[in-house]
């Protein structure tokens, strides 16, 4: 028997409180996903030593939801689908845990399955009344007659399909500030001075496994109002060099810097860091120096012959494969 690992919290009539509840749960739980407005899921696998038993975690979560003004219930089960069904059938303020999802679902009406009304009607015409009736059908027959969507619902009914909880990184606002005794008047000096600030936020991003989506730079100026610069970072990154390069391009577009005596750099929007793809068609990536720097880096890491580009060899060739060839990029 599989240990319960999925926690689903259902808040009744809490759509207006959705954002507040999400923030509350993200501060309490790992990997919080949103199934629907007011319905949240969390994967508790491997967290018992750190957070306590799933039931203890659920009770703490419900207490926080109550303080936020929401009437919520919690379900704990091997899969998110079963946990949600349990939570929806549990009174507000209470927690219920289920070990065997298939047994629990078997006696419930077939309406709980996530299929369209037409499919529900067809299943009833076949004499299927409960989830257990549907779960007892052969897998292959369900797929052949109804297709993949209903086959997925069949797997849910059998307690076999564990939906991945897709969690987004909680909103973060990372900031770094600096002030300088001597005013900075040139672009080059300012970019050099900003490196320390950028390195600080880059370390914070790396520590939390995040990548910056936007940059907000405020420059405090002597005898003039602060100057604000906003940049969208495409592709999102946590690399200090890429963040500094984006700010440098923003500064190059301004000729009215004045005398800068301080700065504040903020990352108002982030996402979970992931594998990086060179954004040659993005505003911050469509620069020749970005492509050259990336090619050099890959060549150093992977060795000669690893970074190639297409070159037109014969524009009049009758066969496409003879019209071009691959050559090594040596920047």
PDB file of C-alpha atoms in Angstrom:
ATOM      1  CA  UNK A   1       0.000   0.000   0.000  1.00  0.00           C
ATOM      2  CA  UNK A   2       1.381   3.357  -0.989  1.00  0.00           C
ATOM      3  CA  UNK A   3       1.875   6.017   1.662  1.00  0.00           C
ATOM      4  CA  UNK A   4      -0.195   9.190   1.214  1.00  0.00           C
ATOM      5  CA  UNK A   5       1.934  11.947  -0.263  1.00  0.00           C
ATOM      6  CA  UNK A   6      -0.474  14.366  -1.964  1.00  0.00           C
ATOM      7  CA  UNK A   7      -2.149  17.102   0.053  1.00  0.00           C
ATOM      8  CA  UNK A   8      -5.013  19.048  -1.513  1.00  0.00           C
ATOM      9  CA  UNK A   9      -6.608  22.049   0.181  1.00  0.00           C
ATOM     10  CA  UNK A  10     -10.052  23.162  -0.991  1.00  0.00           C
ATOM     11  CA  UNK A  11     -11.210  26.592   0.177  1.00  0.00           C
ATOM     12  CA  UNK A  12     -14.966  27.153  -0.086  1.00  0.00           C
ATOM     13  CA  UNK A  13     -16.156  30.447  -1.569  1.00  0.00           C
ATOM     14  CA  UNK A  14     -12.585  31.720  -1.469  1.00  0.00           C
ATOM     15  CA  UNK A  15     -12.035  32.957  -5.018  1.00  0.00           C
ATOM     16  CA  UNK A  16     -11.550  36.569  -3.792  1.00  0.00           C
ATOM     17  CA  UNK A  17      -8.932  35.240  -1.348  1.00  0.00           C
ATOM     18  CA  UNK A  18      -7.139  33.089  -3.913  1.00  0.00           C
ATOM     19  CA  UNK A  19      -3.970  35.191  -4.226  1.00  0.00           C
ATOM     20  CA  UNK A  20      -3.699  35.650  -0.471  1.00  0.00           C
ATOM     21  CA  UNK A  21      -4.170  31.935   0.183  1.00  0.00           C
ATOM     22  CA  UNK A  22      -1.603  31.012  -2.454  1.00  0.00           C
ATOM     23  CA  UNK A  23       0.965  33.298  -0.839  1.00  0.00           C
ATOM     24  CA  UNK A  24       0.133  31.832   2.576  1.00  0.00           C
ATOM     25  CA  UNK A  25       0.535  28.250   1.361  1.00  0.00           C
ATOM     26  CA  UNK A  26       3.748  29.001  -0.528  1.00  0.00           C
ATOM     27  CA  UNK A  27       5.233  30.286   2.717  1.00  0.00           C
ATOM     28  CA  UNK A  28       4.262  27.040   4.461  1.00  0.00           C
ATOM     29  CA  UNK A  29       4.556  24.220   1.924  1.00  0.00           C
ATOM     30  CA  UNK A  30       6.980  23.034  -0.751  1.00  0.00           C
ATOM     31  CA  UNK A  31       5.831  22.843  -4.392  1.00  0.00           C
ATOM     32  CA  UNK A  32       2.372  24.384  -4.170  1.00  0.00           C
ATOM     33  CA  UNK A  33       0.311  23.919  -7.325  1.00  0.00           C
ATOM     34  CA  UNK A  34      -3.017  25.485  -8.283  1.00  0.00           C
ATOM     35  CA  UNK A  35      -5.642  23.033  -9.551  1.00  0.00           C
ATOM     36  CA  UNK A  36      -8.474  25.578  -9.716  1.00  0.00           C
ATOM     37  CA  UNK A  37      -9.257  28.900  -8.022  1.00  0.00           C
ATOM     38  CA  UNK A  38      -9.292  28.116  -4.321  1.00  0.00           C
ATOM     39  CA  UNK A  39      -7.969  24.566  -4.843  1.00  0.00           C
ATOM     40  CA  UNK A  40      -4.297  23.953  -4.052  1.00  0.00           C
ATOM     41  CA  UNK A  41      -2.114  20.839  -4.155  1.00  0.00           C
ATOM     42  CA  UNK A  42       1.227  19.989  -2.608  1.00  0.00           C
ATOM     43  CA  UNK A  43       3.552  17.007  -2.943  1.00  0.00           C
ATOM     44  CA  UNK A  44       4.621  15.988   0.578  1.00  0.00           C
ATOM     45  CA  UNK A  45       6.853  13.087  -0.458  1.00  0.00           C
ATOM     46  CA  UNK A  46      10.023  13.019   1.634  1.00  0.00           C
ATOM     47  CA  UNK A  47       9.058  15.957   3.863  1.00  0.00           C
ATOM     48  CA  UNK A  48       7.975  14.165   7.042  1.00  0.00           C
ATOM     49  CA  UNK A  49      11.259  14.582   8.925  1.00  0.00           C
ATOM     50  CA  UNK A  50      11.321  18.281   8.124  1.00  0.00           C
ATOM     51  CA  UNK A  51       7.641  19.257   8.310  1.00  0.00           C
ATOM     52  CA  UNK A  52       6.001  16.479  10.320  1.00  0.00           C
ATOM     53  CA  UNK A  53       3.379  13.955   9.276  1.00  0.00           C
ATOM     54  CA  UNK A  54       1.005  14.862   6.416  1.00  0.00           C
ATOM     55  CA  UNK A  55      -1.874  15.186   8.889  1.00  0.00           C
ATOM     56  CA  UNK A  56       0.116  17.605  11.055  1.00  0.00           C
ATOM     57  CA  UNK A  57       1.042  19.664   8.015  1.00  0.00           C
ATOM     58  CA  UNK A  58      -2.583  19.738   6.864  1.00  0.00           C
ATOM     59  CA  UNK A  59      -3.830  20.964  10.241  1.00  0.00           C
ATOM     60  CA  UNK A  60      -1.279  23.784  10.274  1.00  0.00           C
ATOM     61  CA  UNK A  61      -2.307  24.766   6.756  1.00  0.00           C
ATOM     62  CA  UNK A  62      -5.998  24.846   7.659  1.00  0.00           C
ATOM     63  CA  UNK A  63      -5.232  27.024  10.679  1.00  0.00           C
ATOM     64  CA  UNK A  64      -3.432  29.512   8.434  1.00  0.00           C
ATOM     65  CA  UNK A  65      -6.303  29.468   5.943  1.00  0.00           C
ATOM     66  CA  UNK A  66      -8.754  30.172   8.760  1.00  0.00           C
ATOM     67  CA  UNK A  67      -6.702  33.176   9.878  1.00  0.00           C
ATOM     68  CA  UNK A  68      -6.858  34.421   6.291  1.00  0.00           C
ATOM     69  CA  UNK A  69     -10.658  34.217   6.429  1.00  0.00           C
ATOM     70  CA  UNK A  70     -11.153  31.067   4.338  1.00  0.00           C
ATOM     71  CA  UNK A  71     -13.227  27.988   5.162  1.00  0.00           C
ATOM     72  CA  UNK A  72     -10.996  25.187   3.929  1.00  0.00           C
ATOM     73  CA  UNK A  73     -10.732  21.425   4.175  1.00  0.00           C
ATOM     74  CA  UNK A  74      -7.829  19.105   3.371  1.00  0.00           C
ATOM     75  CA  UNK A  75      -7.488  15.694   1.798  1.00  0.00           C
ATOM     76  CA  UNK A  76      -4.418  13.445   1.885  1.00  0.00           C
ATOM     77  CA  UNK A  77      -4.070  10.554  -0.553  1.00  0.00           C
ATOM     78  CA  UNK A  78      -1.577   8.778  -2.821  1.00  0.00           C
ATOM     79  CA  UNK A  79      -2.512  10.956  -5.833  1.00  0.00           C
ATOM     80  CA  UNK A  80      -3.645  14.572  -6.242  1.00  0.00           C
ATOM     81  CA  UNK A  81      -6.922  13.526  -7.884  1.00  0.00           C
ATOM     82  CA  UNK A  82      -7.959  11.291  -5.000  1.00  0.00           C
ATOM     83  CA  UNK A  83      -6.800  13.890  -2.469  1.00  0.00           C
ATOM     84  CA  UNK A  84      -8.959  16.520  -4.159  1.00  0.00           C
ATOM     85  CA  UNK A  85     -12.035  14.286  -4.164  1.00  0.00           C
ATOM     86  CA  UNK A  86     -11.438  13.576  -0.474  1.00  0.00           C
ATOM     87  CA  UNK A  87     -10.998  17.271   0.366  1.00  0.00           C
ATOM     88  CA  UNK A  88     -14.172  18.242  -1.492  1.00  0.00           C
ATOM     89  CA  UNK A  89     -16.120  15.712   0.594  1.00  0.00           C
ATOM     90  CA  UNK A  90     -14.613  16.725   3.918  1.00  0.00           C
ATOM     91  CA  UNK A  91     -16.272  19.384   6.122  1.00  0.00           C
ATOM     92  CA  UNK A  92     -14.476  22.749   6.416  1.00  0.00           C
ATOM     93  CA  UNK A  93     -11.806  22.812   9.074  1.00  0.00           C
ATOM     94  CA  UNK A  94     -11.223  19.049   8.955  1.00  0.00           C
ATOM     95  CA  UNK A  95      -8.557  16.754   7.497  1.00  0.00           C
ATOM     96  CA  UNK A  96      -9.105  13.295   6.058  1.00  0.00           C
ATOM     97  CA  UNK A  97      -6.419  10.861   4.908  1.00  0.00           C
ATOM     98  CA  UNK A  98      -6.940   7.969   2.489  1.00  0.00           C
ATOM     99  CA  UNK A  99      -4.445   5.146   1.964  1.00  0.00           C
ATOM    100  CA  UNK A 100      -6.171   3.214  -0.829  1.00  0.00           C
ATOM    101  CA  UNK A 101      -7.425   5.582  -3.497  1.00  0.00           C
ATOM    102  CA  UNK A 102      -9.146   2.976  -5.647  1.00  0.00           C
ATOM    103  CA  UNK A 103     -11.158   1.563  -2.758  1.00  0.00           C
ATOM    104  CA  UNK A 104     -12.249   5.036  -1.675  1.00  0.00           C
ATOM    105  CA  UNK A 105     -13.336   6.050  -5.174  1.00  0.00           C
ATOM    106  CA  UNK A 106     -15.081   2.764  -5.981  1.00  0.00           C
ATOM    107  CA  UNK A 107     -18.353   3.586  -4.201  1.00  0.00           C
ATOM    108  CA  UNK A 108     -18.598   7.187  -5.403  1.00  0.00           C
ATOM    109  CA  UNK A 109     -20.884   8.198  -8.290  1.00  0.00           C
ATOM    110  CA  UNK A 110     -19.296   8.308 -11.690  1.00  0.00           C
ATOM    111  CA  UNK A 111     -19.907  12.067 -11.835  1.00  0.00           C
ATOM    112  CA  UNK A 112     -16.676  12.689  -9.902  1.00  0.00           C
ATOM    113  CA  UNK A 113     -14.578  11.666 -12.909  1.00  0.00           C
ATOM    114  CA  UNK A 114     -13.083  14.533 -14.957  1.00  0.00           C
ATOM    115  CA  UNK A 115     -14.816  13.797 -18.272  1.00  0.00           C
ATOM    116  CA  UNK A 116     -17.361  15.801 -20.252  1.00  0.00           C
ATOM    117  CA  UNK A 117     -21.105  15.434 -19.782  1.00  0.00           C
ATOM    118  CA  UNK A 118     -21.536  13.533 -23.045  1.00  0.00           C
ATOM    119  CA  UNK A 119     -19.124  10.858 -21.829  1.00  0.00           C
ATOM    120  CA  UNK A 120     -20.902  10.706 -18.477  1.00  0.00           C
ATOM    121  CA  UNK A 121     -24.192  10.069 -20.280  1.00  0.00           C
ATOM    122  CA  UNK A 122     -22.625   7.372 -22.433  1.00  0.00           C
ATOM    123  CA  UNK A 123     -21.157   5.628 -19.401  1.00  0.00           C
ATOM    124  CA  UNK A 124     -24.550   5.646 -17.695  1.00  0.00           C
ATOM    125  CA  UNK A 125     -26.158   4.147 -20.799  1.00  0.00           C
ATOM    126  CA  UNK A 126     -23.656   1.313 -20.466  1.00  0.00           C
ATOM    127  CA  UNK A 127     -24.959   0.679 -16.959  1.00  0.00           C
ATOM    128  CA  UNK A 128     -21.961   2.161 -15.149  1.00  0.00           C
ATOM    129  CA  UNK A 129     -23.123   3.899 -11.978  1.00  0.00           C
ATOM    130  CA  UNK A 130     -20.091   4.099  -9.701  1.00  0.00           C
ATOM    131  CA  UNK A 131     -16.422   4.837 -10.210  1.00  0.00           C
ATOM    132  CA  UNK A 132     -15.735   1.226  -9.297  1.00  0.00           C
ATOM    133  CA  UNK A 133     -17.898   0.013 -12.190  1.00  0.00           C
ATOM    134  CA  UNK A 134     -15.858   2.128 -14.575  1.00  0.00           C
ATOM    135  CA  UNK A 135     -12.519   1.122 -13.008  1.00  0.00           C
ATOM    136  CA  UNK A 136     -13.312  -2.568 -13.554  1.00  0.00           C
ATOM    137  CA  UNK A 137     -13.440  -2.137 -17.342  1.00  0.00           C
ATOM    138  CA  UNK A 138     -10.389  -3.399 -19.276  1.00  0.00           C
ATOM    139  CA  UNK A 139      -7.892  -0.639 -20.042  1.00  0.00           C
ATOM    140  CA  UNK A 140      -7.594  -1.480 -23.713  1.00  0.00           C
ATOM    141  CA  UNK A 141     -11.339  -1.448 -24.264  1.00  0.00           C
ATOM    142  CA  UNK A 142     -11.696   1.980 -22.655  1.00  0.00           C
ATOM    143  CA  UNK A 143      -8.944   3.443 -24.817  1.00  0.00           C
ATOM    144  CA  UNK A 144     -10.270   1.939 -28.045  1.00  0.00           C
ATOM    145  CA  UNK A 145     -13.830   3.125 -27.475  1.00  0.00           C
ATOM    146  CA  UNK A 146     -13.366   6.511 -25.805  1.00  0.00           C
ATOM    147  CA  UNK A 147      -9.847   7.702 -26.585  1.00  0.00           C
ATOM    148  CA  UNK A 148      -6.933   8.939 -24.498  1.00  0.00           C
ATOM    149  CA  UNK A 149      -8.790  11.531 -22.373  1.00  0.00           C
ATOM    150  CA  UNK A 150     -11.238   8.976 -20.982  1.00  0.00           C
ATOM    151  CA  UNK A 151      -8.431   6.420 -20.666  1.00  0.00           C
ATOM    152  CA  UNK A 152      -6.685   8.901 -18.382  1.00  0.00           C
ATOM    153  CA  UNK A 153      -9.866   9.209 -16.295  1.00  0.00           C
ATOM    154  CA  UNK A 154      -9.951   5.404 -16.163  1.00  0.00           C
ATOM    155  CA  UNK A 155      -6.429   5.393 -14.728  1.00  0.00           C
ATOM    156  CA  UNK A 156      -7.517   7.993 -12.169  1.00  0.00           C
ATOM    157  CA  UNK A 157     -10.468   5.791 -11.209  1.00  0.00           C
ATOM    158  CA  UNK A 158      -8.105   2.889 -10.596  1.00  0.00           C
ATOM    159  CA  UNK A 159      -5.871   5.062  -8.433  1.00  0.00           C
ATOM    160  CA  UNK A 160      -2.980   4.466 -10.817  1.00  0.00           C
ATOM    161  CA  UNK A 161      -2.407   7.875 -12.339  1.00  0.00           C
ATOM    162  CA  UNK A 162      -0.514  10.347 -10.210  1.00  0.00           C
ATOM    163  CA  UNK A 163      -0.782  13.790 -11.760  1.00  0.00           C
ATOM    164  CA  UNK A 164       2.427  15.759 -11.441  1.00  0.00           C
ATOM    165  CA  UNK A 165       1.901  18.773  -9.210  1.00  0.00           C
ATOM    166  CA  UNK A 166       3.083  21.688 -11.305  1.00  0.00           C
ATOM    167  CA  UNK A 167       4.246  24.336  -8.922  1.00  0.00           C
ATOM    168  CA  UNK A 168       5.387  27.835  -9.735  1.00  0.00           C
ATOM    169  CA  UNK A 169       8.075  29.618  -7.815  1.00  0.00           C
ATOM    170  CA  UNK A 170       6.634  31.945  -5.178  1.00  0.00           C
ATOM    171  CA  UNK A 171       6.784  35.633  -6.018  1.00  0.00           C
ATOM    172  CA  UNK A 172      10.067  37.131  -4.928  1.00  0.00           C
ATOM    173  CA  UNK A 173      11.360  40.682  -4.905  1.00  0.00           C
ATOM    174  CA  UNK A 174      15.129  40.643  -4.703  1.00  0.00           C
ATOM    175  CA  UNK A 175      16.870  43.955  -4.051  1.00  0.00           C
ATOM    176  CA  UNK A 176      20.389  45.297  -3.751  1.00  0.00           C
ATOM    177  CA  UNK A 177      21.483  48.883  -3.064  1.00  0.00           C
ATOM    178  CA  UNK A 178      24.705  50.861  -3.243  1.00  0.00           C
ATOM    179  CA  UNK A 179      25.731  54.482  -2.648  1.00  0.00           C
ATOM    180  CA  UNK A 180      28.948  56.112  -3.835  1.00  0.00           C
ATOM    181  CA  UNK A 181      30.853  58.966  -2.247  1.00  0.00           C
ATOM    182  CA  UNK A 182      31.990  60.294  -5.611  1.00  0.00           C
ATOM    183  CA  UNK A 183      29.381  60.905  -8.290  1.00  0.00           C
ATOM    184  CA  UNK A 184      29.650  58.803 -11.450  1.00  0.00           C
ATOM    185  CA  UNK A 185      29.280  60.639 -14.739  1.00  0.00           C
ATOM    186  CA  UNK A 186      30.247  58.151 -17.469  1.00  0.00           C
ATOM    187  CA  UNK A 187      28.461  55.065 -18.761  1.00  0.00           C
ATOM    188  CA  UNK A 188      31.595  52.919 -18.493  1.00  0.00           C
ATOM    189  CA  UNK A 189      32.225  53.807 -14.851  1.00  0.00           C
ATOM    190  CA  UNK A 190      28.582  53.226 -13.976  1.00  0.00           C
ATOM    191  CA  UNK A 191      28.513  49.786 -15.602  1.00  0.00           C
ATOM    192  CA  UNK A 192      31.662  48.870 -13.686  1.00  0.00           C
ATOM    193  CA  UNK A 193      30.127  50.086 -10.407  1.00  0.00           C
ATOM    194  CA  UNK A 194      26.877  48.201 -11.049  1.00  0.00           C
ATOM    195  CA  UNK A 195      28.744  44.904 -11.273  1.00  0.00           C
ATOM    196  CA  UNK A 196      28.822  44.559  -7.474  1.00  0.00           C
ATOM    197  CA  UNK A 197      25.056  45.078  -7.216  1.00  0.00           C
ATOM    198  CA  UNK A 198      24.339  42.653 -10.047  1.00  0.00           C
ATOM    199  CA  UNK A 199      26.622  40.014  -8.522  1.00  0.00           C
ATOM    200  CA  UNK A 200      24.690  40.285  -5.255  1.00  0.00           C
ATOM    201  CA  UNK A 201      21.276  39.641  -6.809  1.00  0.00           C
ATOM    202  CA  UNK A 202      22.737  36.925  -9.062  1.00  0.00           C
ATOM    203  CA  UNK A 203      23.980  35.055  -5.984  1.00  0.00           C
ATOM    204  CA  UNK A 204      20.535  35.342  -4.400  1.00  0.00           C
ATOM    205  CA  UNK A 205      18.909  33.992  -7.566  1.00  0.00           C
ATOM    206  CA  UNK A 206      21.342  31.073  -7.741  1.00  0.00           C
ATOM    207  CA  UNK A 207      20.830  30.268  -4.059  1.00  0.00           C
ATOM    208  CA  UNK A 208      17.061  29.988  -4.527  1.00  0.00           C
ATOM    209  CA  UNK A 209      17.195  28.283  -7.931  1.00  0.00           C
ATOM    210  CA  UNK A 210      15.502  31.218  -9.675  1.00  0.00           C
ATOM    211  CA  UNK A 211      15.992  33.197 -12.878  1.00  0.00           C
ATOM    212  CA  UNK A 212      15.221  36.885 -13.397  1.00  0.00           C
ATOM    213  CA  UNK A 213      12.364  37.837 -15.715  1.00  0.00           C
ATOM    214  CA  UNK A 214      12.534  41.607 -15.201  1.00  0.00           C
ATOM    215  CA  UNK A 215      15.021  44.152 -13.906  1.00  0.00           C
ATOM    216  CA  UNK A 216      14.136  47.463 -12.287  1.00  0.00           C
ATOM    217  CA  UNK A 217      17.074  49.828 -11.793  1.00  0.00           C
ATOM    218  CA  UNK A 218      16.771  53.138  -9.957  1.00  0.00           C
ATOM    219  CA  UNK A 219      19.649  55.587 -10.226  1.00  0.00           C
ATOM    220  CA  UNK A 220      19.894  58.307  -7.584  1.00  0.00           C
ATOM    221  CA  UNK A 221      21.312  61.467  -9.127  1.00  0.00           C
ATOM    222  CA  UNK A 222      22.900  64.578  -7.738  1.00  0.00           C
ATOM    223  CA  UNK A 223      20.681  67.597  -8.293  1.00  0.00           C
ATOM    224  CA  UNK A 224      18.136  65.649 -10.363  1.00  0.00           C
ATOM    225  CA  UNK A 225      15.212  63.275  -9.790  1.00  0.00           C
ATOM    226  CA  UNK A 226      15.929  59.529  -9.694  1.00  0.00           C
ATOM    227  CA  UNK A 227      16.114  57.798 -13.061  1.00  0.00           C
ATOM    228  CA  UNK A 228      14.278  54.482 -13.451  1.00  0.00           C
ATOM    229  CA  UNK A 229      15.163  51.870 -16.038  1.00  0.00           C
ATOM    230  CA  UNK A 230      13.144  48.696 -16.599  1.00  0.00           C
ATOM    231  CA  UNK A 231      14.298  45.714 -18.619  1.00  0.00           C
ATOM    232  CA  UNK A 232      12.626  42.473 -19.607  1.00  0.00           C
ATOM    233  CA  UNK A 233      15.148  39.639 -19.507  1.00  0.00           C
ATOM    234  CA  UNK A 234      14.757  37.217 -22.404  1.00  0.00           C
ATOM    235  CA  UNK A 235      15.586  34.458 -21.971  1.00  0.00           C
ATOM    236  CA  UNK A 236      15.239  34.564 -18.162  1.00  0.00           C
ATOM    237  CA  UNK A 237      18.608  34.127 -16.502  1.00  0.00           C
ATOM    238  CA  UNK A 238      20.457  34.228 -13.205  1.00  0.00           C
ATOM    239  CA  UNK A 239      23.870  34.755 -14.799  1.00  0.00           C
ATOM    240  CA  UNK A 240      25.548  37.901 -13.556  1.00  0.00           C
ATOM    241  CA  UNK A 241      27.177  38.668 -16.912  1.00  0.00           C
ATOM    242  CA  UNK A 242      23.865  38.449 -18.781  1.00  0.00           C
ATOM    243  CA  UNK A 243      22.068  40.664 -16.250  1.00  0.00           C
ATOM    244  CA  UNK A 244      24.820  43.265 -16.372  1.00  0.00           C
ATOM    245  CA  UNK A 245      24.812  43.178 -20.165  1.00  0.00           C
ATOM    246  CA  UNK A 246      21.080  43.881 -20.194  1.00  0.00           C
ATOM    247  CA  UNK A 247      21.542  46.878 -17.911  1.00  0.00           C
ATOM    248  CA  UNK A 248      24.408  48.165 -20.019  1.00  0.00           C
ATOM    249  CA  UNK A 249      22.230  48.117 -23.128  1.00  0.00           C
ATOM    250  CA  UNK A 250      19.547  50.012 -21.217  1.00  0.00           C
ATOM    251  CA  UNK A 251      22.071  52.640 -20.138  1.00  0.00           C
ATOM    252  CA  UNK A 252      23.349  53.029 -23.691  1.00  0.00           C
ATOM    253  CA  UNK A 253      19.874  54.146 -24.713  1.00  0.00           C
ATOM    254  CA  UNK A 254      19.988  57.077 -22.280  1.00  0.00           C
ATOM    255  CA  UNK A 255      22.086  60.183 -22.752  1.00  0.00           C
ATOM    256  CA  UNK A 256      20.779  62.021 -19.677  1.00  0.00           C
ATOM    257  CA  UNK A 257      22.387  60.043 -16.863  1.00  0.00           C
ATOM    258  CA  UNK A 258      23.718  63.088 -15.026  1.00  0.00           C
ATOM    259  CA  UNK A 259      25.770  62.570 -11.860  1.00  0.00           C
ATOM    260  CA  UNK A 260      24.852  59.221 -10.300  1.00  0.00           C
ATOM    261  CA  UNK A 261      25.460  58.886  -6.551  1.00  0.00           C
ATOM    262  CA  UNK A 262      23.614  55.641  -5.799  1.00  0.00           C
ATOM    263  CA  UNK A 263      21.507  52.839  -7.201  1.00  0.00           C
ATOM    264  CA  UNK A 264      18.891  50.271  -6.245  1.00  0.00           C
ATOM    265  CA  UNK A 265      18.464  47.142  -8.356  1.00  0.00           C
ATOM    266  CA  UNK A 266      15.319  45.084  -7.925  1.00  0.00           C
ATOM    267  CA  UNK A 267      14.188  41.810  -9.517  1.00  0.00           C
ATOM    268  CA  UNK A 268      10.384  42.196  -9.391  1.00  0.00           C
ATOM    269  CA  UNK A 269       9.598  39.005 -11.296  1.00  0.00           C
ATOM    270  CA  UNK A 270      11.320  35.624 -11.324  1.00  0.00           C
ATOM    271  CA  UNK A 271      10.721  32.054 -12.425  1.00  0.00           C
ATOM    272  CA  UNK A 272      12.275  28.711 -11.595  1.00  0.00           C
ATOM    273  CA  UNK A 273      15.665  28.397 -13.281  1.00  0.00           C
ATOM    274  CA  UNK A 274      15.897  25.905 -16.102  1.00  0.00           C
ATOM    275  CA  UNK A 275      18.229  24.857 -18.880  1.00  0.00           C
ATOM    276  CA  UNK A 276      19.309  27.852 -20.918  1.00  0.00           C
ATOM    277  CA  UNK A 277      18.687  28.210 -24.628  1.00  0.00           C
ATOM    278  CA  UNK A 278      20.334  31.049 -26.502  1.00  0.00           C
ATOM    279  CA  UNK A 279      17.613  33.570 -27.293  1.00  0.00           C
ATOM    280  CA  UNK A 280      18.863  34.829 -30.634  1.00  0.00           C
ATOM    281  CA  UNK A 281      15.419  36.177 -31.511  1.00  0.00           C
ATOM    282  CA  UNK A 282      14.727  37.798 -28.140  1.00  0.00           C
ATOM    283  CA  UNK A 283      15.324  41.511 -27.455  1.00  0.00           C
ATOM    284  CA  UNK A 284      18.207  40.833 -25.074  1.00  0.00           C
ATOM    285  CA  UNK A 285      19.558  37.927 -27.078  1.00  0.00           C
ATOM    286  CA  UNK A 286      19.509  39.281 -30.602  1.00  0.00           C
ATOM    287  CA  UNK A 287      22.993  40.692 -30.253  1.00  0.00           C
ATOM    288  CA  UNK A 288      26.040  39.468 -32.098  1.00  0.00           C
ATOM    289  CA  UNK A 289      28.195  39.590 -28.980  1.00  0.00           C
ATOM    290  CA  UNK A 290      25.754  37.335 -27.118  1.00  0.00           C
ATOM    291  CA  UNK A 291      25.971  34.702 -29.836  1.00  0.00           C
ATOM    292  CA  UNK A 292      29.765  34.979 -29.997  1.00  0.00           C
ATOM    293  CA  UNK A 293      30.155  34.714 -26.219  1.00  0.00           C
ATOM    294  CA  UNK A 294      27.897  31.677 -26.116  1.00  0.00           C
ATOM    295  CA  UNK A 295      29.732  29.994 -28.990  1.00  0.00           C
ATOM    296  CA  UNK A 296      33.068  30.529 -27.259  1.00  0.00           C
ATOM    297  CA  UNK A 297      31.746  29.128 -23.999  1.00  0.00           C
ATOM    298  CA  UNK A 298      30.313  26.023 -25.663  1.00  0.00           C
ATOM    299  CA  UNK A 299      33.493  25.452 -27.649  1.00  0.00           C
ATOM    300  CA  UNK A 300      35.583  25.606 -24.469  1.00  0.00           C
ATOM    301  CA  UNK A 301      33.231  23.211 -22.699  1.00  0.00           C
ATOM    302  CA  UNK A 302      32.566  20.748 -25.512  1.00  0.00           C
ATOM    303  CA  UNK A 303      35.717  20.998 -27.592  1.00  0.00           C
ATOM    304  CA  UNK A 304      36.386  21.682 -31.284  1.00  0.00           C
ATOM    305  CA  UNK A 305      33.697  20.720 -33.761  1.00  0.00           C
ATOM    306  CA  UNK A 306      30.832  21.017 -31.271  1.00  0.00           C
ATOM    307  CA  UNK A 307      29.478  24.438 -32.313  1.00  0.00           C
ATOM    308  CA  UNK A 308      28.377  24.581 -35.936  1.00  0.00           C
ATOM    309  CA  UNK A 309      26.479  26.955 -38.180  1.00  0.00           C
ATOM    310  CA  UNK A 310      24.846  26.520 -41.556  1.00  0.00           C
ATOM    311  CA  UNK A 311      26.501  28.098 -44.604  1.00  0.00           C
ATOM    312  CA  UNK A 312      25.166  28.356 -48.125  1.00  0.00           C
ATOM    313  CA  UNK A 313      27.472  26.227 -50.263  1.00  0.00           C
ATOM    314  CA  UNK A 314      25.687  26.207 -53.612  1.00  0.00           C
ATOM    315  CA  UNK A 315      22.622  28.455 -54.018  1.00  0.00           C
ATOM    316  CA  UNK A 316      21.876  26.856 -57.387  1.00  0.00           C
ATOM    317  CA  UNK A 317      21.963  23.267 -56.156  1.00  0.00           C
ATOM    318  CA  UNK A 318      18.967  21.189 -57.212  1.00  0.00           C
ATOM    319  CA  UNK A 319      18.930  19.181 -53.982  1.00  0.00           C
ATOM    320  CA  UNK A 320      18.432  21.039 -50.659  1.00  0.00           C
ATOM    321  CA  UNK A 321      21.018  18.924 -48.862  1.00  0.00           C
ATOM    322  CA  UNK A 322      23.646  20.101 -51.348  1.00  0.00           C
ATOM    323  CA  UNK A 323      22.741  23.779 -51.085  1.00  0.00           C
ATOM    324  CA  UNK A 324      24.179  24.182 -47.589  1.00  0.00           C
ATOM    325  CA  UNK A 325      26.836  22.758 -45.340  1.00  0.00           C
ATOM    326  CA  UNK A 326      27.787  22.894 -41.684  1.00  0.00           C
ATOM    327  CA  UNK A 327      30.958  24.704 -40.682  1.00  0.00           C
ATOM    328  CA  UNK A 328      32.528  25.155 -37.276  1.00  0.00           C
ATOM    329  CA  UNK A 329      31.987  28.442 -35.474  1.00  0.00           C
ATOM    330  CA  UNK A 330      35.334  29.915 -34.482  1.00  0.00           C
ATOM    331  CA  UNK A 331      34.697  33.273 -32.846  1.00  0.00           C
TER     332      UNK A 331
END
